[in-house]
Amino acid sequence: MRFRSIVVTILAMVLLAPVFVQAEEGMWPIDELKKLDFKKLEKLGLELEAKEIYDGKGGGIAGAIVSFGGGTGSFVSPEGLMLTNHHVTFTALQRASSEEHNYIEEGFNAETLEDEIPAHGYMAYVLLDIEDVTKKVLGAVDDDMTDFERYEAIEQRIKEIVDEGEKDRDVHCRVAAFFDGMIYKLITYFEIKDVRIAYAPPRSIGNYGGDIDNWMWPRHTGDFSFLRAYVSPDGSSAEYAEENMPYSNHVHLAISTAGVKEGDFTMIPGYPGRTMRYRTSNSVAHHQEFNYPSQIQLFGDLIAIYQDAAAADPGVAIKLASYDQMFNNVLKNNQGMLEGFEKAGLLEKKLRSEKEFTAWLDSDKKIMEKYGHILPEIGALYDDNKTYREKSQVIKFMHFPCLLLRVGSSL
């Protein structure tokens, strides 16, 4: 399942047993929770009904989960206070920092609401509604269209649906494509344009040890911070202004000091973006043999360039800090993914699965005629991609500063 827009999903339902971990894993769109076996989840320890998580009308605890467009946060007070990761707030700290007040290194603590400072460029999105608009979107295409005509027709229809959804309403709408365009959903958010920094720990806590245990478990980092959402005095969305008031959210999560114990049920709502679980062996081979190795070298080069520049000038170090953190984050992720692919033998598993699938197709002539061409066609596309993938890799990252200085040695 691929997401072209961020939606709330359930990441995993995990029962921590005394001897082993039993997991009901997967990413579930929040509006499809009713399809889950809630009787089974109740036995595992879930105490909520589906409508208490998401009721389709902006209610349920899903209303306390916030997207920042590239990270997740949670309302933890009725006055718009949001708990999120330190790395999510990192760029806001960098933009607010100077050599005199380096909030990246020193952290930040607003003792009063008046002391909170703008998180420049940040917006918070609160989920209001999800509507299936597949028929509306695909009604704009027909079998006689070329691929480009189909693309243009879908893009135009999506724009019309978004415009209609936002007309005369204080909302932000997006249309998300699932399963590469088999399903389309209109997602409506309340967009909060005034986000401010309330608290962030010093870097020595928020990014303790650098990226050594990033993407790992357990972690030793105090990777948390607090932001606050503000709106105009009448409750509507507004850009930063001194007269704005803390957002009065209708639901928030209470922070428990009791902690968790073995056997506790865990459900995680958030905005993870996408999953590539259903990609073919061709995609796995592409990532394992080219994409991850080339990006590991590329980001290693970029980190070296940025760190050399930062070491020469404290002011430059502040300006480059968020890039350095982002590159290290991607580097560690790619290294872990490549190692995981190889250790798990993922490519071999995918090839075996596709061999079994092909054997199943062979068992029925009608099914073979209808679907037998799909895997070979996907394979042909990936073979064609090999002729220009290095060029595509360079173009993809061209917007990063300093990339072209050493890109030749990265590929």
Coordinates of C-alpha atoms in Angstrom, one line a residue:
M1 CA 0.0 0.0 0.0
R2 CA 1.4 3.4 -0.9
F3 CA 0.3 6.7 0.4
R4 CA 0.7 9.8 -1.7
S5 CA -0.6 11.9 1.2
I6 CA -0.2 11.3 4.9
V7 CA -3.1 9.6 6.6
V8 CA -3.6 8.3 10.1
T9 CA -2.9 4.6 10.4
I10 CA -2.6 2.0 13.0
L11 CA 1.0 0.8 12.9
A12 CA 0.8 -2.3 15.1
M13 CA -1.0 -4.1 17.8
V14 CA 1.4 -5.9 20.0
L15 CA 1.0 -8.2 23.0
L16 CA 4.1 -8.3 25.2
A17 CA 4.1 -11.8 26.6
P18 CA 6.5 -13.0 29.3
V19 CA 8.5 -15.3 27.0
F20 CA 7.8 -14.1 23.5
V21 CA 6.3 -11.3 21.5
Q22 CA 3.0 -12.1 19.6
A23 CA 2.2 -9.4 17.1
E24 CA -0.8 -8.6 14.9
E25 CA 1.1 -6.3 12.6
G26 CA 0.3 -4.1 9.7
M27 CA -0.7 -0.6 8.7
W28 CA -4.4 0.1 8.9
P29 CA -6.1 3.3 7.6
I30 CA -7.9 4.7 10.6
D31 CA -11.3 4.8 8.7
E32 CA -11.1 1.1 8.1
L33 CA -10.7 0.0 11.8
K34 CA -14.1 -1.7 11.8
K35 CA -12.7 -4.3 9.5
L36 CA -10.4 -5.5 12.3
D37 CA -11.4 -8.4 14.6
F38 CA -12.1 -6.3 17.7
K39 CA -13.2 -9.3 19.7
K40 CA -9.7 -10.8 19.3
L41 CA -8.1 -7.4 20.1
E42 CA -10.3 -7.2 23.2
K43 CA -8.9 -10.5 24.3
L44 CA -5.4 -9.2 23.7
G45 CA -6.2 -6.2 26.0
L46 CA -7.8 -3.5 23.9
E47 CA -10.4 -1.6 26.0
L48 CA -11.7 0.8 23.3
E49 CA -14.3 0.3 20.7
A50 CA -13.6 1.3 17.1
K51 CA -15.7 4.5 17.4
E52 CA -13.7 5.6 20.5
I53 CA -10.6 5.5 18.3
Y54 CA -12.2 7.1 15.2
D55 CA -15.9 7.8 14.7
G56 CA -15.7 9.5 11.2
K57 CA -16.9 12.8 12.6
G58 CA -13.7 14.2 14.0
G59 CA -14.2 12.3 17.3
G60 CA -12.3 9.6 19.1
I61 CA -8.7 9.7 20.2
A62 CA -7.6 10.1 16.6
G63 CA -8.6 13.7 17.0
A64 CA -5.7 14.0 19.5
I65 CA -3.1 12.9 16.9
V66 CA -1.5 15.6 14.9
S67 CA 0.5 15.6 11.7
F68 CA 3.2 18.2 11.0
G69 CA 3.5 17.2 7.4
G70 CA 6.5 15.0 8.1
G71 CA 6.1 13.9 11.7
T72 CA 3.5 13.0 14.3
G73 CA 2.5 14.7 17.5
S74 CA -0.2 14.4 20.1
F75 CA -2.3 16.9 22.0
V76 CA -1.5 16.4 25.7
S77 CA -3.5 19.3 27.2
P78 CA -6.8 21.1 26.3
E79 CA -4.8 24.2 25.6
G80 CA -3.1 23.1 22.4
L81 CA 0.1 21.7 23.9
M82 CA 1.5 19.0 21.6
L83 CA 4.1 16.3 22.5
T84 CA 6.4 15.3 19.6
N85 CA 9.9 14.1 19.0
H86 CA 13.0 16.3 19.4
H87 CA 14.0 15.5 15.9
V88 CA 10.6 16.7 14.6
T89 CA 11.2 20.1 16.4
F90 CA 14.9 20.2 15.4
T91 CA 14.4 22.4 12.3
A92 CA 12.3 24.9 14.2
L93 CA 15.0 25.1 16.8
Q94 CA 17.6 25.7 14.1
R95 CA 15.6 28.4 12.4
A96 CA 15.1 30.2 15.8
S97 CA 18.8 29.9 16.8
S98 CA 21.6 32.4 16.5
E99 CA 25.2 32.3 17.8
E100 CA 23.9 34.3 20.9
H101 CA 21.0 31.9 21.5
N102 CA 21.8 28.4 20.2
Y103 CA 18.6 26.6 21.0
I104 CA 19.9 23.5 19.3
E105 CA 22.7 23.0 21.8
E106 CA 21.1 24.7 24.8
G107 CA 17.5 23.7 24.4
F108 CA 14.5 26.0 25.0
N109 CA 12.1 26.4 27.9
A110 CA 9.2 28.9 27.8
E111 CA 8.1 29.6 31.3
T112 CA 4.9 31.4 30.2
L113 CA 2.8 31.4 27.1
E114 CA 4.2 34.8 26.2
D115 CA 7.7 33.3 26.1
E116 CA 6.9 30.7 23.5
I117 CA 8.5 31.4 20.1
P118 CA 7.3 30.7 16.5
A119 CA 8.2 27.4 14.9
H120 CA 8.8 29.0 11.5
G121 CA 7.5 27.0 8.6
Y122 CA 5.5 24.5 10.8
M123 CA 1.9 23.7 10.5
A124 CA -0.2 21.2 12.5
Y125 CA -3.0 19.2 10.8
V126 CA -5.9 17.8 12.9
L127 CA -8.0 15.1 11.2
L128 CA -11.6 15.9 10.7
D129 CA -13.0 13.5 8.1
I130 CA -12.1 10.8 5.5
E131 CA -14.3 10.1 2.5
D132 CA -13.9 7.5 -0.3
V133 CA -13.9 9.4 -3.6
T134 CA -12.6 6.6 -5.8
K135 CA -15.6 6.7 -8.1
K136 CA -15.3 10.5 -8.5
V137 CA -11.7 10.4 -9.4
L138 CA -11.7 7.4 -11.7
G139 CA -14.9 8.6 -13.4
A140 CA -12.6 11.1 -15.2
V141 CA -10.7 8.4 -17.1
D142 CA -11.4 5.8 -19.7
D143 CA -9.5 2.9 -21.4
D144 CA -8.8 4.9 -24.6
M145 CA -6.6 7.5 -22.8
T146 CA -2.8 7.5 -23.0
D147 CA -0.9 7.3 -19.7
F148 CA -0.3 11.0 -19.8
E149 CA -3.9 11.8 -20.6
R150 CA -5.0 9.6 -17.7
Y151 CA -2.5 11.4 -15.3
E152 CA -3.8 14.8 -16.4
A153 CA -7.4 13.8 -16.0
I154 CA -6.9 12.4 -12.5
E155 CA -4.9 15.4 -11.4
Q156 CA -7.6 17.8 -12.7
R157 CA -10.4 15.8 -11.0
I158 CA -8.4 15.7 -7.7
K159 CA -8.0 19.5 -7.9
E160 CA -11.8 19.9 -8.4
I161 CA -12.6 17.6 -5.4
V162 CA -10.1 19.5 -3.2
D163 CA -11.5 22.9 -4.3
E164 CA -15.0 21.7 -3.6
G165 CA -14.1 20.3 -0.2
E166 CA -12.4 23.5 0.9
K167 CA -15.0 26.0 -0.5
D168 CA -16.3 28.3 2.2
R169 CA -14.8 26.2 4.9
D170 CA -11.8 26.7 7.3
V171 CA -10.2 23.4 6.4
H172 CA -7.4 21.9 4.4
C173 CA -8.1 19.0 2.0
R174 CA -6.0 16.4 0.4
V175 CA -6.8 13.4 -1.9
A176 CA -4.6 10.4 -1.0
A177 CA -4.1 7.5 -3.4
F178 CA -3.9 4.0 -2.0
F179 CA -2.6 0.9 -3.8
D180 CA -1.1 3.1 -6.5
G181 CA -4.4 4.5 -7.5
M182 CA -6.9 1.7 -7.0
I183 CA -8.5 3.7 -4.2
Y184 CA -8.7 7.5 -3.6
K185 CA -9.8 9.1 -0.3
L186 CA -10.5 12.8 0.4
I187 CA -8.9 13.6 3.8
T188 CA -10.1 16.8 5.5
Y189 CA -8.0 18.5 8.2
F190 CA -8.2 21.6 10.3
E191 CA -4.9 23.3 9.4
I192 CA -3.2 25.2 12.3
K193 CA -0.8 27.8 10.8
D194 CA 0.5 29.2 14.1
V195 CA 2.8 26.7 15.8
R196 CA 5.2 27.7 18.6
I197 CA 8.0 26.1 20.6
A198 CA 7.2 25.5 24.2
Y199 CA 10.0 23.2 25.3
A200 CA 12.9 21.3 23.9
P201 CA 15.8 19.7 25.8
P202 CA 19.4 20.4 25.0
R203 CA 20.9 18.5 22.2
S204 CA 22.9 16.4 24.7
I205 CA 19.6 14.9 25.8
G206 CA 17.4 15.2 22.7
N207 CA 20.0 13.7 20.4
Y208 CA 22.1 11.9 23.0
G209 CA 24.9 9.9 21.4
G210 CA 24.1 11.1 17.9
D211 CA 22.6 8.5 15.6
I212 CA 24.2 5.4 17.2
D213 CA 20.9 4.1 18.4
N214 CA 18.6 5.9 16.0
W215 CA 16.1 3.5 14.4
M216 CA 17.0 1.0 17.1
W217 CA 15.4 -0.4 20.2
P218 CA 15.8 0.2 23.1
R219 CA 16.8 3.9 22.7
H220 CA 18.7 6.0 25.2
T221 CA 17.8 9.4 23.8
G222 CA 15.4 11.9 25.3
D223 CA 13.8 12.3 21.9
F224 CA 10.9 14.6 22.9
S225 CA 9.8 18.2 22.8
F226 CA 6.6 20.3 23.2
L227 CA 5.0 22.6 20.7
R228 CA 1.8 24.5 21.1
A229 CA -1.0 25.2 18.5
Y230 CA -2.5 28.7 18.3
V231 CA -5.5 30.1 16.4
S232 CA -7.2 33.5 16.0
P233 CA -9.4 34.7 18.9
D234 CA -12.5 33.5 17.0
G235 CA -11.1 30.0 16.7
S236 CA -10.3 30.1 13.0
S237 CA -6.9 29.2 11.5
A238 CA -4.6 32.1 11.3
E239 CA -0.9 32.9 10.6
Y240 CA 1.2 34.0 13.6
A241 CA -0.1 37.0 15.5
E242 CA 0.4 38.2 19.0
E243 CA -3.3 38.2 19.7
N244 CA -3.7 34.6 18.7
M245 CA -4.9 32.2 21.5
P246 CA -3.9 28.6 22.3
Y247 CA -6.0 26.1 20.3
S248 CA -8.8 24.6 22.4
N249 CA -8.8 21.0 21.2
H250 CA -11.8 18.8 22.0
V251 CA -9.7 15.7 22.9
H252 CA -6.2 15.1 24.3
L253 CA -4.1 12.2 25.6
A254 CA -3.4 12.0 29.3
I255 CA 0.2 11.3 30.2
S256 CA 0.4 8.3 32.5
T257 CA 3.2 7.9 35.1
A258 CA 2.4 4.3 35.6
G259 CA 4.4 3.1 32.6
V260 CA 3.8 -0.3 30.9
K261 CA 4.4 -3.9 32.0
E262 CA 4.7 -7.2 30.2
G263 CA 1.3 -8.3 28.8
D264 CA 0.1 -4.7 28.1
F265 CA -1.7 -4.2 24.8
T266 CA -0.1 -1.5 22.6
M267 CA -1.7 0.3 19.7
I268 CA 0.1 3.2 17.9
P269 CA -1.8 5.7 15.8
G270 CA 0.3 8.0 13.7
Y271 CA 1.3 9.4 10.3
P272 CA 4.0 7.0 8.9
G273 CA 3.4 7.9 5.3
R274 CA 3.6 4.7 3.3
T275 CA 4.5 1.0 3.2
M276 CA 6.1 -0.9 0.4
R277 CA 5.2 -4.3 1.8
Y278 CA 3.5 -5.4 -1.5
R279 CA 6.3 -4.4 -3.9
T280 CA 7.7 -7.1 -6.2
S281 CA 11.1 -8.8 -6.1
N282 CA 12.2 -6.3 -8.7
S283 CA 11.7 -3.4 -6.2
V284 CA 13.5 -5.3 -3.5
A285 CA 16.4 -6.0 -5.8
H286 CA 16.5 -2.4 -6.9
H287 CA 16.8 -1.2 -3.4
Q288 CA 19.2 -3.8 -2.2
E289 CA 21.6 -3.7 -5.2
F290 CA 21.5 0.0 -6.1
N291 CA 19.3 2.4 -4.2
Y292 CA 20.4 1.9 -0.6
P293 CA 24.2 1.4 -1.5
S294 CA 24.3 4.5 -3.7
Q295 CA 22.4 6.6 -1.1
I296 CA 24.6 5.4 1.7
Q297 CA 27.7 6.6 -0.2
L298 CA 26.0 9.8 -1.3
F299 CA 24.8 10.8 2.2
G300 CA 28.2 9.8 3.7
D301 CA 29.8 12.3 1.3
L302 CA 27.3 15.0 2.1
I303 CA 27.7 14.6 5.9
A304 CA 31.5 15.0 5.5
I305 CA 31.0 18.2 3.4
Y306 CA 28.6 19.7 5.9
Q307 CA 30.6 18.8 9.0
D308 CA 33.8 20.3 7.5
A309 CA 31.9 23.5 6.8
A310 CA 30.3 23.5 10.3
A311 CA 33.6 23.0 12.0
A312 CA 35.0 26.1 10.4
D313 CA 32.3 28.6 11.5
P314 CA 29.7 28.4 14.4
G315 CA 27.2 30.5 12.4
V316 CA 27.4 28.1 9.5
A317 CA 27.1 25.1 11.9
I318 CA 23.7 26.5 13.0
K319 CA 22.5 27.0 9.4
L320 CA 23.5 23.4 8.4
A321 CA 22.4 21.6 11.6
S322 CA 19.1 20.5 10.3
Y323 CA 20.6 19.2 7.1
D324 CA 23.3 17.3 9.0
Q325 CA 20.7 15.7 11.2
M326 CA 18.4 14.8 8.3
F327 CA 21.3 13.3 6.3
N328 CA 22.4 11.2 9.3
N329 CA 18.9 10.1 9.9
V330 CA 18.5 8.9 6.3
L331 CA 22.0 7.3 6.3
K332 CA 21.3 5.3 9.4
N333 CA 17.9 4.2 8.0
N334 CA 19.4 3.1 4.7
Q335 CA 22.2 1.2 6.4
G336 CA 19.7 -0.6 8.6
M337 CA 17.3 -1.4 5.7
L338 CA 20.2 -2.9 3.6
E339 CA 21.4 -5.0 6.5
G340 CA 17.8 -6.1 7.3
F341 CA 17.2 -7.1 3.7
E342 CA 20.3 -9.2 3.5
K343 CA 19.9 -10.8 7.0
A344 CA 16.2 -11.7 6.3
G345 CA 16.9 -12.9 2.8
L346 CA 14.0 -10.7 1.7
L347 CA 14.8 -11.0 -2.0
E348 CA 14.9 -14.8 -1.9
K349 CA 11.5 -14.8 -0.1
K350 CA 10.0 -12.5 -2.6
L351 CA 11.2 -14.7 -5.5
R352 CA 9.8 -17.8 -3.9
S353 CA 6.5 -16.1 -3.3
E354 CA 6.3 -15.0 -7.0
K355 CA 7.2 -18.5 -8.2
E356 CA 4.3 -19.8 -6.1
F357 CA 2.0 -17.1 -7.5
T358 CA 3.0 -18.0 -11.1
A359 CA 2.4 -21.7 -10.4
W360 CA -1.1 -20.8 -9.1
L361 CA -1.7 -18.7 -12.3
D362 CA -0.7 -21.7 -14.4
S363 CA -3.4 -23.8 -12.8
D364 CA -6.2 -21.8 -14.4
K365 CA -5.9 -20.7 -18.1
K366 CA -8.4 -17.8 -17.7
I367 CA -6.6 -16.4 -14.7
M368 CA -3.2 -16.8 -16.5
E369 CA -4.6 -14.9 -19.5
K370 CA -5.9 -12.1 -17.3
Y371 CA -2.9 -11.7 -14.9
G372 CA 0.0 -13.7 -16.3
H373 CA 1.5 -10.6 -18.0
I374 CA 1.8 -8.4 -14.9
L375 CA 5.0 -9.7 -13.3
P376 CA 6.9 -9.8 -16.6
E377 CA 5.8 -6.3 -17.5
I378 CA 6.9 -5.0 -14.1
G379 CA 10.2 -6.7 -14.5
A380 CA 10.7 -5.1 -17.9
L381 CA 10.1 -1.7 -16.5
Y382 CA 12.8 -2.2 -13.8
D383 CA 15.2 -3.5 -16.5
D384 CA 14.5 -0.3 -18.5
N385 CA 15.1 1.7 -15.3
K386 CA 18.6 0.4 -15.0
T387 CA 19.6 2.3 -18.1
Y388 CA 19.0 5.7 -16.4
R389 CA 18.8 5.1 -12.7
E390 CA 22.1 6.9 -11.9
K391 CA 20.9 10.0 -13.7
S392 CA 17.5 9.8 -11.9
Q393 CA 19.3 9.5 -8.5
V394 CA 21.3 12.7 -9.1
I395 CA 18.2 14.6 -10.3
K396 CA 16.2 13.4 -7.2
F397 CA 18.7 15.0 -4.8
M398 CA 19.7 18.1 -6.8
H399 CA 17.8 20.4 -4.5
F400 CA 20.2 19.7 -1.6
P401 CA 22.9 22.3 -1.2
C402 CA 26.4 21.2 -1.9
L403 CA 25.3 18.0 -3.5
L404 CA 26.9 18.7 -6.8
L405 CA 30.3 19.2 -5.3
R406 CA 31.0 15.5 -4.9
V407 CA 28.2 13.7 -6.6
G408 CA 30.5 12.1 -9.1
S409 CA 32.2 10.1 -6.4
S410 CA 28.9 9.1 -4.9
L411 CA 27.6 7.1 -7.8

